[in-house]
């Protein structure tokens, strides 16, 4: 209903229109909708909002909601192409981002690394490529203040609550009433068969996965209730947690408060202390999001999936895989997480693999996944089970290697980078032993026995 994706792929087939090494390029995006034609400027994306020199009178505790996409007033976002020689190559590397992680968001420092050379016009010092090789979201470690927002935002994006399979023919809806904060550990471990130790707020629905990405990427997606969070909360402000219990119909599947009065009081105290600590870290993360948005708009970015983006211990052993793939809830969560990954990360990593063009080596299975994903979440019931069965086959849930291709390579200046998929094409010798991260066939597919790109001085192999 309200979830829209656009990917703009620009190919320079003409020899008269190359992208020159070491050169800075700006770009604009224009679009037309019911309200007319728009671009970055007309949509107010080239200025701070609100203006820090004139904050709105209704908000004395001014919080900047958006930074201009360029680094000067009215300036478009830019990127710089890698230079030809290894001494001119500047690559940044980032890892994991957890919304309520300790300390400041490290990815926000990328904005500083870009901003200083832009303002000083020392473009040779700018990062030319950024590889983010860790968890861009944490599906199994979600702040308690965040999970109800993600559930509600997810349902708004999709247009309706999703049906969540439980045990046998039982199901529930992806709502804060059916799946409240602090309640999901038993469901995730006993019904989905996951093994995460931090599953009390584990993401479940497709909408929740998408909402988590959107919250992490753009401050405009943060609702007022999160923007108004302050770090002066006290335990006495958290009385609403006292009655946060699963509904009676789901009490046997979800984690509720202990019935013993002493144990209940102890658990409530632990929850409230955890809530306060998470909020303090969440505020720090929130205030860094505008800098992350601007940084990602001003450098070329590549990503790779990691375990927490789906769940901890993902495909850790053959036994784990077999148990989860025979549990309807486990399959549902894996499917939702992988499709969200495809839309928010995989598609942008290798656009040509998803575009049906006979002139380029695209993947029909990748393109089919995109088609089916749309059908999966727009039917009379969400998800559509007949479509889900087709998607599950593409994702390799039937035990075969997944037809969908997640690995890719990047040729840029003096480097060729091979980014591997060490998660979905593993080989298991034994049921409980650690696997080979790549099967023999996967190794051949992902690291071809051919020379790297022309002029490559350094080959990067990125594995997770």
Coordinates of C-alpha atoms in Angstrom, one line a residue:
X1 CA 0.0 0.0 0.0
X2 CA 2.7 2.5 0.9
X3 CA 6.0 0.6 0.2
X4 CA 7.6 1.8 -3.0
X5 CA 11.0 1.0 -4.5
X6 CA 12.8 2.6 -7.4
X7 CA 16.2 1.7 -8.7
X8 CA 17.9 3.8 -11.4
X9 CA 20.6 2.0 -13.4
X10 CA 22.7 4.2 -15.7
X11 CA 24.7 2.4 -18.3
X12 CA 27.2 4.3 -20.4
X13 CA 27.2 2.1 -23.6
X14 CA 28.5 5.0 -25.7
X15 CA 32.3 5.5 -25.8
X16 CA 31.6 9.2 -26.1
X17 CA 30.1 9.2 -22.6
X18 CA 32.5 7.5 -20.2
X19 CA 32.8 8.0 -16.4
X20 CA 36.3 9.3 -16.1
X21 CA 38.5 8.0 -13.3
X22 CA 39.1 10.5 -10.5
X23 CA 36.3 12.7 -11.6
X24 CA 33.5 14.1 -9.4
X25 CA 29.9 13.7 -10.7
X26 CA 26.7 15.2 -9.3
X27 CA 23.3 13.7 -9.9
X28 CA 19.7 14.6 -9.6
X29 CA 16.5 12.4 -9.5
X30 CA 13.2 13.6 -10.9
X31 CA 9.8 11.9 -10.7
X32 CA 6.2 12.6 -11.6
X33 CA 3.2 11.7 -9.4
X34 CA -0.3 12.7 -8.6
X35 CA 1.0 16.0 -7.2
X36 CA 3.1 16.8 -10.3
X37 CA 6.8 16.7 -11.2
X38 CA 9.4 16.8 -8.5
X39 CA 13.2 16.5 -8.0
X40 CA 15.6 16.8 -5.2
X41 CA 15.4 20.6 -5.1
X42 CA 11.6 21.0 -5.3
X43 CA 11.2 18.3 -2.6
X44 CA 13.3 20.3 -0.2
X45 CA 16.1 17.7 -0.1
X46 CA 18.9 20.1 -0.9
X47 CA 18.4 22.1 2.4
X48 CA 18.3 21.3 6.1
X49 CA 14.8 20.7 7.4
X50 CA 14.0 22.4 9.7
X51 CA 16.5 25.3 9.2
X52 CA 18.8 25.1 12.2
X53 CA 19.2 28.9 12.1
X54 CA 15.4 29.3 12.4
X55 CA 13.9 26.4 14.3
X56 CA 10.1 26.2 14.5
X57 CA 8.7 28.0 17.6
X58 CA 6.7 24.9 18.4
X59 CA 9.8 22.9 19.0
X60 CA 12.2 24.7 21.5
X61 CA 14.1 21.4 21.9
X62 CA 15.2 21.5 18.3
X63 CA 16.1 18.1 16.7
X64 CA 17.4 18.3 13.1
X65 CA 15.2 16.0 11.1
X66 CA 17.0 16.1 7.8
X67 CA 20.3 17.3 6.4
X68 CA 20.7 18.6 2.8
X69 CA 21.8 15.8 0.5
X70 CA 24.6 18.0 -0.8
X71 CA 27.2 19.6 1.5
X72 CA 26.5 23.2 0.5
X73 CA 23.1 25.0 0.3
X74 CA 21.4 24.0 -3.0
X75 CA 24.2 21.5 -3.9
X76 CA 23.3 18.2 -5.5
X77 CA 24.8 15.0 -4.0
X78 CA 28.0 13.8 -5.7
X79 CA 30.3 10.8 -6.0
X80 CA 33.8 10.4 -7.3
X81 CA 35.1 7.7 -9.5
X82 CA 38.1 5.6 -8.4
X83 CA 41.5 6.8 -9.8
X84 CA 43.5 4.6 -12.2
X85 CA 46.5 3.9 -9.9
X86 CA 46.5 2.1 -6.6
X87 CA 48.0 5.2 -4.9
X88 CA 44.8 7.1 -5.9
X89 CA 42.4 4.5 -4.5
X90 CA 40.4 5.4 -1.4
X91 CA 38.1 2.7 0.0
X92 CA 36.1 2.8 3.2
X93 CA 35.0 -0.2 5.2
X94 CA 32.1 -0.5 7.6
X95 CA 30.6 -3.3 9.6
X96 CA 27.5 -3.7 11.8
X97 CA 24.8 -1.2 12.8
X98 CA 22.5 -2.0 15.8
X99 CA 20.0 0.7 16.6
X100 CA 20.5 0.5 20.3
X101 CA 24.1 -0.6 20.2
X102 CA 26.6 0.9 22.7
X103 CA 28.3 4.2 21.7
X104 CA 27.8 6.3 18.6
X105 CA 26.9 5.1 15.2
X106 CA 30.3 4.5 13.5
X107 CA 28.7 4.8 10.0
X108 CA 28.0 8.5 10.7
X109 CA 31.8 9.2 10.6
X110 CA 31.7 8.4 6.9
X111 CA 29.8 11.7 6.5
X112 CA 32.8 13.6 8.0
X113 CA 35.3 11.7 5.7
X114 CA 33.3 13.0 2.7
X115 CA 32.3 16.4 4.0
X116 CA 35.8 17.8 4.7
X117 CA 37.2 17.1 1.2
X118 CA 34.0 18.4 -0.4
X119 CA 34.1 21.7 1.4
X120 CA 37.8 22.1 0.8
X121 CA 37.5 20.9 -2.8
X122 CA 40.2 18.3 -2.1
X123 CA 38.3 15.6 -4.1
X124 CA 41.3 13.3 -4.4
X125 CA 40.9 12.7 -0.6
X126 CA 37.3 11.6 -0.9
X127 CA 36.2 8.0 -0.3
X128 CA 35.4 6.5 -3.7
X129 CA 33.8 3.3 -2.6
X130 CA 32.4 2.0 0.6
X131 CA 32.0 -1.7 1.5
X132 CA 29.6 -2.4 4.4
X133 CA 30.3 -6.0 5.3
X134 CA 28.3 -6.5 8.5
X135 CA 24.7 -6.5 9.7
X136 CA 22.9 -3.4 8.4
X137 CA 19.9 -4.3 10.6
X138 CA 19.6 -6.6 13.6
X139 CA 16.5 -8.7 13.2
X140 CA 17.1 -10.6 16.5
X141 CA 18.1 -7.8 18.7
X142 CA 15.5 -5.0 18.6
X143 CA 15.0 -2.3 21.1
X144 CA 11.8 -2.7 23.2
X145 CA 10.8 0.9 22.5
X146 CA 11.3 0.3 18.7
X147 CA 9.4 -3.0 18.2
X148 CA 5.8 -1.7 18.5
X149 CA 6.7 1.2 16.1
X150 CA 8.2 -1.3 13.6
X151 CA 5.1 -3.5 13.8
X152 CA 2.7 -0.6 13.2
X153 CA 4.8 1.0 10.5
X154 CA 5.2 -2.4 8.8
X155 CA 1.5 -3.0 8.6
X156 CA 1.0 0.6 7.3
X157 CA 3.6 -0.1 4.5
X158 CA 2.1 -3.4 3.5
X159 CA -1.5 -2.2 3.9
X160 CA -2.7 -4.9 6.4
X161 CA -1.4 -7.1 9.1
X162 CA 0.3 -10.2 7.9
X163 CA -0.7 -13.8 8.8
X164 CA 1.9 -15.4 11.0
X165 CA 1.8 -19.2 11.1
X166 CA 2.2 -20.8 14.5
X167 CA 1.6 -24.4 15.4
X168 CA -0.6 -26.7 13.2
X169 CA -3.4 -24.6 11.7
X170 CA -3.0 -21.9 14.4
X171 CA -2.0 -18.4 13.3
X172 CA -1.9 -14.8 14.5
X173 CA -1.6 -11.3 13.0
X174 CA 1.4 -9.1 12.9
X175 CA 0.0 -6.6 15.4
X176 CA 1.3 -5.2 18.7
X177 CA -1.7 -6.9 20.4
X178 CA -0.7 -10.4 19.2
X179 CA 3.1 -9.8 19.3
X180 CA 3.9 -7.3 22.0
X181 CA 7.4 -6.3 23.1
X182 CA 9.4 -8.7 25.4
X183 CA 7.2 -11.6 24.4
X184 CA 8.7 -13.4 21.4
X185 CA 11.6 -15.5 22.9
X186 CA 9.5 -18.7 23.4
X187 CA 7.8 -18.4 20.0
X188 CA 11.1 -17.9 18.2
X189 CA 12.9 -20.7 19.9
X190 CA 10.1 -23.3 20.2
X191 CA 8.0 -22.6 17.1
X192 CA 10.4 -21.1 14.6
X193 CA 13.2 -23.3 15.9
X194 CA 15.8 -20.5 15.9
X195 CA 18.6 -20.5 18.5
X196 CA 19.2 -16.8 19.1
X197 CA 19.8 -15.8 22.7
X198 CA 18.3 -12.3 22.1
X199 CA 14.9 -13.1 20.5
X200 CA 12.4 -11.3 22.8
X201 CA 11.7 -8.7 20.1
X202 CA 12.8 -10.7 17.1
X203 CA 11.4 -9.3 13.7
X204 CA 8.8 -11.6 12.2
X205 CA 6.7 -10.0 9.5
X206 CA 8.0 -8.7 6.1
X207 CA 6.7 -5.2 7.1
X208 CA 8.8 -5.2 10.3
X209 CA 11.9 -6.1 8.3
X210 CA 11.2 -3.3 5.8
X211 CA 10.4 -0.8 8.6
X212 CA 13.7 -1.6 10.3
X213 CA 15.7 -0.7 7.2
X214 CA 13.7 2.5 6.6
X215 CA 14.2 3.6 10.3
X216 CA 17.9 3.0 9.9
X217 CA 18.3 4.9 6.6
X218 CA 16.2 8.0 6.9
X219 CA 15.1 10.2 9.8
X220 CA 11.9 11.1 7.9
X221 CA 10.6 7.6 8.6
X222 CA 10.8 8.1 12.4
X223 CA 7.4 8.8 13.9
X224 CA 6.8 11.6 16.4
X225 CA 6.8 9.2 19.3
X226 CA 10.4 8.2 18.6
X227 CA 11.5 11.8 17.8
X228 CA 10.2 12.9 21.1
X229 CA 12.1 10.3 23.1
X230 CA 14.4 11.9 25.6
X231 CA 17.1 10.4 27.8
X232 CA 15.5 11.8 31.0
X233 CA 13.1 8.9 31.3
X234 CA 12.7 7.3 34.7
X235 CA 11.5 4.0 36.0
X236 CA 8.3 5.5 37.2
X237 CA 7.5 6.6 33.6
X238 CA 7.4 3.0 32.5
X239 CA 4.2 1.8 34.2
X240 CA 2.8 0.7 30.9
X241 CA 5.2 -2.2 30.9
X242 CA 3.4 -3.7 33.9
X243 CA 0.5 -4.8 31.8
X244 CA 2.4 -5.7 28.6
X245 CA 1.2 -9.3 28.3
X246 CA 0.3 -11.7 25.5
X247 CA -3.3 -12.2 24.8
X248 CA -4.9 -15.3 26.5
X249 CA -5.2 -17.1 23.2
X250 CA -1.4 -16.9 22.6
X251 CA -0.3 -17.3 26.2
X252 CA 1.0 -20.8 25.7
X253 CA 3.3 -19.8 22.8
X254 CA 4.6 -16.4 23.8
X255 CA 6.7 -15.3 26.8
X256 CA 4.6 -13.7 29.5
X257 CA 5.4 -12.4 33.0
X258 CA 5.8 -15.0 35.7
X259 CA 2.8 -15.7 37.9
X260 CA 4.7 -15.7 41.1
X261 CA 4.5 -12.2 42.6
X262 CA 8.2 -12.0 43.6
X263 CA 9.4 -13.3 40.2
X264 CA 7.1 -11.0 38.4
X265 CA 8.4 -8.0 40.2
X266 CA 11.9 -9.1 39.5
X267 CA 11.2 -9.5 35.8
X268 CA 9.4 -6.1 35.6
X269 CA 12.4 -4.4 37.2
X270 CA 14.8 -6.1 34.7
X271 CA 12.5 -5.0 31.8
X272 CA 12.4 -1.4 32.9
X273 CA 16.1 -1.1 33.4
X274 CA 16.7 -2.7 30.0
X275 CA 14.1 -0.3 28.4
X276 CA 15.9 2.8 29.9
X277 CA 19.3 1.6 28.7
X278 CA 18.0 0.8 25.2
X279 CA 16.3 4.2 24.9
X280 CA 19.5 6.1 25.8
X281 CA 21.4 4.3 23.0
X282 CA 18.4 4.5 20.6
X283 CA 18.4 8.3 20.9
X284 CA 22.1 8.4 20.1
X285 CA 21.5 6.3 17.0
X286 CA 18.5 8.5 15.9
X287 CA 20.5 11.7 16.1
X288 CA 23.2 10.2 13.8
X289 CA 20.7 8.9 11.1
X290 CA 20.7 12.2 9.0
X291 CA 24.5 12.0 8.7
X292 CA 24.3 8.4 7.5
X293 CA 21.6 9.3 4.9
X294 CA 23.8 12.1 3.5
X295 CA 27.0 9.9 3.5
X296 CA 25.2 7.1 1.6
X297 CA 24.0 9.6 -1.0
X298 CA 27.5 10.8 -1.7
X299 CA 29.6 7.7 -2.2
X300 CA 29.3 4.4 -4.0
X301 CA 28.2 1.7 -1.6
X302 CA 28.3 -2.1 -1.7
X303 CA 26.8 -4.5 0.9
X304 CA 26.8 -8.2 1.9
X305 CA 24.4 -10.1 4.1
X306 CA 25.3 -11.1 7.6
X307 CA 23.6 -13.4 10.1
X308 CA 21.7 -10.9 12.3
X309 CA 20.0 -9.4 9.3
X310 CA 18.0 -12.7 9.2
X311 CA 18.7 -14.3 12.6
X312 CA 21.7 -15.3 14.7
X313 CA 23.1 -18.8 13.9
X314 CA 21.5 -18.7 10.5
X315 CA 22.4 -22.0 8.7
X316 CA 25.0 -22.7 11.3
X317 CA 24.7 -26.5 11.0
X318 CA 22.7 -29.0 9.0
X319 CA 20.6 -29.7 12.0
X320 CA 19.8 -26.0 12.4
X321 CA 18.8 -25.7 8.8
X322 CA 16.7 -28.9 8.8
X323 CA 14.8 -27.9 11.9
X324 CA 14.0 -24.3 10.8
X325 CA 13.1 -25.3 7.2
X326 CA 10.5 -27.8 8.5
X327 CA 9.0 -25.1 10.8
X328 CA 6.4 -22.9 9.0
X329 CA 7.2 -19.9 11.2
X330 CA 10.9 -20.4 10.7
X331 CA 10.5 -20.5 6.9
X332 CA 8.2 -17.4 7.0
X333 CA 10.8 -15.4 8.9
X334 CA 13.7 -16.5 6.6
X335 CA 11.6 -15.6 3.5
X336 CA 10.6 -12.2 4.9
X337 CA 14.2 -11.4 5.8
X338 CA 15.7 -12.5 2.6
X339 CA 13.2 -10.6 0.4
X340 CA 13.8 -7.5 2.5
X341 CA 17.5 -8.0 2.0
X342 CA 17.0 -8.3 -1.8
X343 CA 15.1 -5.1 -2.0
X344 CA 17.2 -3.0 0.4
X345 CA 20.7 -4.4 -0.3
X346 CA 21.0 -7.1 -2.9
X347 CA 19.3 -5.3 -5.8
X348 CA 21.6 -2.3 -5.4
X349 CA 24.7 -4.4 -5.1
X350 CA 24.2 -5.9 -8.6
X351 CA 21.4 -4.2 -10.5
X352 CA 22.1 -5.9 -13.8
X353 CA 21.4 -9.3 -12.3
X354 CA 17.8 -8.2 -11.6
X355 CA 17.1 -6.4 -14.9
X356 CA 15.6 -8.6 -17.8
X357 CA 17.8 -7.5 -20.7
X358 CA 19.0 -10.1 -23.2
X359 CA 22.0 -7.8 -24.0
X360 CA 23.5 -8.3 -20.5
X361 CA 24.1 -11.4 -18.3
X362 CA 21.2 -11.0 -16.0
X363 CA 19.8 -13.7 -13.8
X364 CA 16.2 -14.8 -14.7
X365 CA 15.8 -16.2 -11.2
X366 CA 16.8 -12.9 -9.6
X367 CA 14.3 -11.1 -11.8
X368 CA 11.6 -13.7 -11.0
X369 CA 12.1 -13.2 -7.3
X370 CA 11.3 -9.5 -7.7
X371 CA 8.1 -10.3 -9.6
X372 CA 7.0 -12.9 -7.1
X373 CA 7.7 -10.6 -4.2
X374 CA 5.2 -8.1 -5.4
X375 CA 2.6 -10.8 -5.7
X376 CA 3.4 -12.3 -2.4
X377 CA 2.4 -9.2 -0.4
X378 CA -0.4 -7.6 -2.5
X379 CA -2.9 -10.5 -2.6
X380 CA -6.2 -10.9 -0.6
X381 CA -4.2 -12.6 2.1
X382 CA -0.7 -11.7 3.1
X383 CA 1.4 -13.6 2.3
X384 CA -0.1 -15.5 -0.6
X385 CA 0.8 -19.2 0.1
X386 CA 0.9 -20.3 -3.5
X387 CA 3.3 -17.6 -4.4
X388 CA 5.3 -18.3 -1.2
X389 CA 6.0 -21.8 -2.4
X390 CA 7.5 -20.5 -5.6
X391 CA 9.6 -18.0 -3.6
X392 CA 10.8 -20.7 -1.2
X393 CA 12.2 -22.7 -4.1
X394 CA 14.1 -19.7 -5.5
X395 CA 15.6 -19.2 -2.0
X396 CA 16.7 -22.9 -1.8
X397 CA 14.4 -23.9 1.1
X398 CA 13.8 -27.2 -0.6
X399 CA 17.3 -28.3 0.2
X400 CA 18.9 -27.5 -3.2
X401 CA 21.3 -24.7 -4.0
X402 CA 19.2 -21.5 -4.3
X403 CA 18.7 -20.4 -7.9
X404 CA 18.8 -16.8 -6.8
X405 CA 22.4 -15.4 -7.0
X406 CA 23.6 -13.2 -4.2
X407 CA 27.3 -13.0 -5.0
X408 CA 28.7 -10.3 -7.3
X409 CA 32.0 -8.7 -8.5
X410 CA 33.0 -5.1 -8.9
X411 CA 35.6 -3.7 -11.2
X412 CA 36.7 -0.2 -10.2
X413 CA 39.9 1.5 -11.2
X414 CA 42.9 -0.7 -10.1
X415 CA 40.8 -3.2 -8.2
X416 CA 38.4 -6.1 -8.8
X417 CA 36.4 -7.0 -5.7
X418 CA 34.7 -10.4 -5.4
X419 CA 31.9 -10.3 -2.8
X420 CA 30.9 -13.9 -1.8
X421 CA 27.8 -15.5 -0.6
X422 CA 29.0 -17.7 2.3
X423 CA 25.6 -18.3 3.8
X424 CA 23.1 -19.9 1.4
X425 CA 25.4 -22.2 -0.5
X426 CA 27.2 -24.0 2.2
X427 CA 28.3 -27.7 2.4
X428 CA 27.6 -29.9 5.4
X429 CA 29.7 -33.0 6.0
X430 CA 28.0 -33.8 9.3
X431 CA 24.8 -32.9 11.0
X432 CA 26.1 -30.9 13.9
X433 CA 29.6 -29.9 12.8
X434 CA 30.5 -26.4 11.4
X435 CA 30.0 -26.4 7.6
X436 CA 32.2 -25.5 4.7
X437 CA 31.1 -21.9 4.0
X438 CA 31.1 -22.6 0.2
X439 CA 30.3 -25.8 -1.6
X440 CA 32.7 -26.8 -4.4
X441 CA 30.2 -25.6 -7.0
X442 CA 29.7 -22.3 -5.2
X443 CA 33.4 -21.7 -5.0
X444 CA 33.7 -22.1 -8.8
X445 CA 30.7 -19.9 -9.4
X446 CA 31.8 -17.1 -7.1
X447 CA 35.6 -17.1 -7.8
X448 CA 35.9 -17.9 -11.5
X449 CA 39.3 -19.1 -12.7
X450 CA 39.7 -16.2 -15.0
X451 CA 41.8 -13.0 -14.9
X452 CA 40.3 -10.1 -13.0
X453 CA 39.3 -6.9 -14.7
X454 CA 41.7 -5.0 -17.0
X455 CA 44.3 -3.1 -15.1
X456 CA 43.6 -4.7 -11.8
X457 CA 46.5 -4.3 -9.4
X458 CA 44.7 -5.6 -6.3
X459 CA 42.0 -8.2 -6.0
X460 CA 39.7 -8.0 -3.0
X461 CA 37.9 -11.1 -1.8
X462 CA 35.1 -10.1 0.6
X463 CA 33.5 -13.0 2.6
X464 CA 31.2 -13.0 5.7

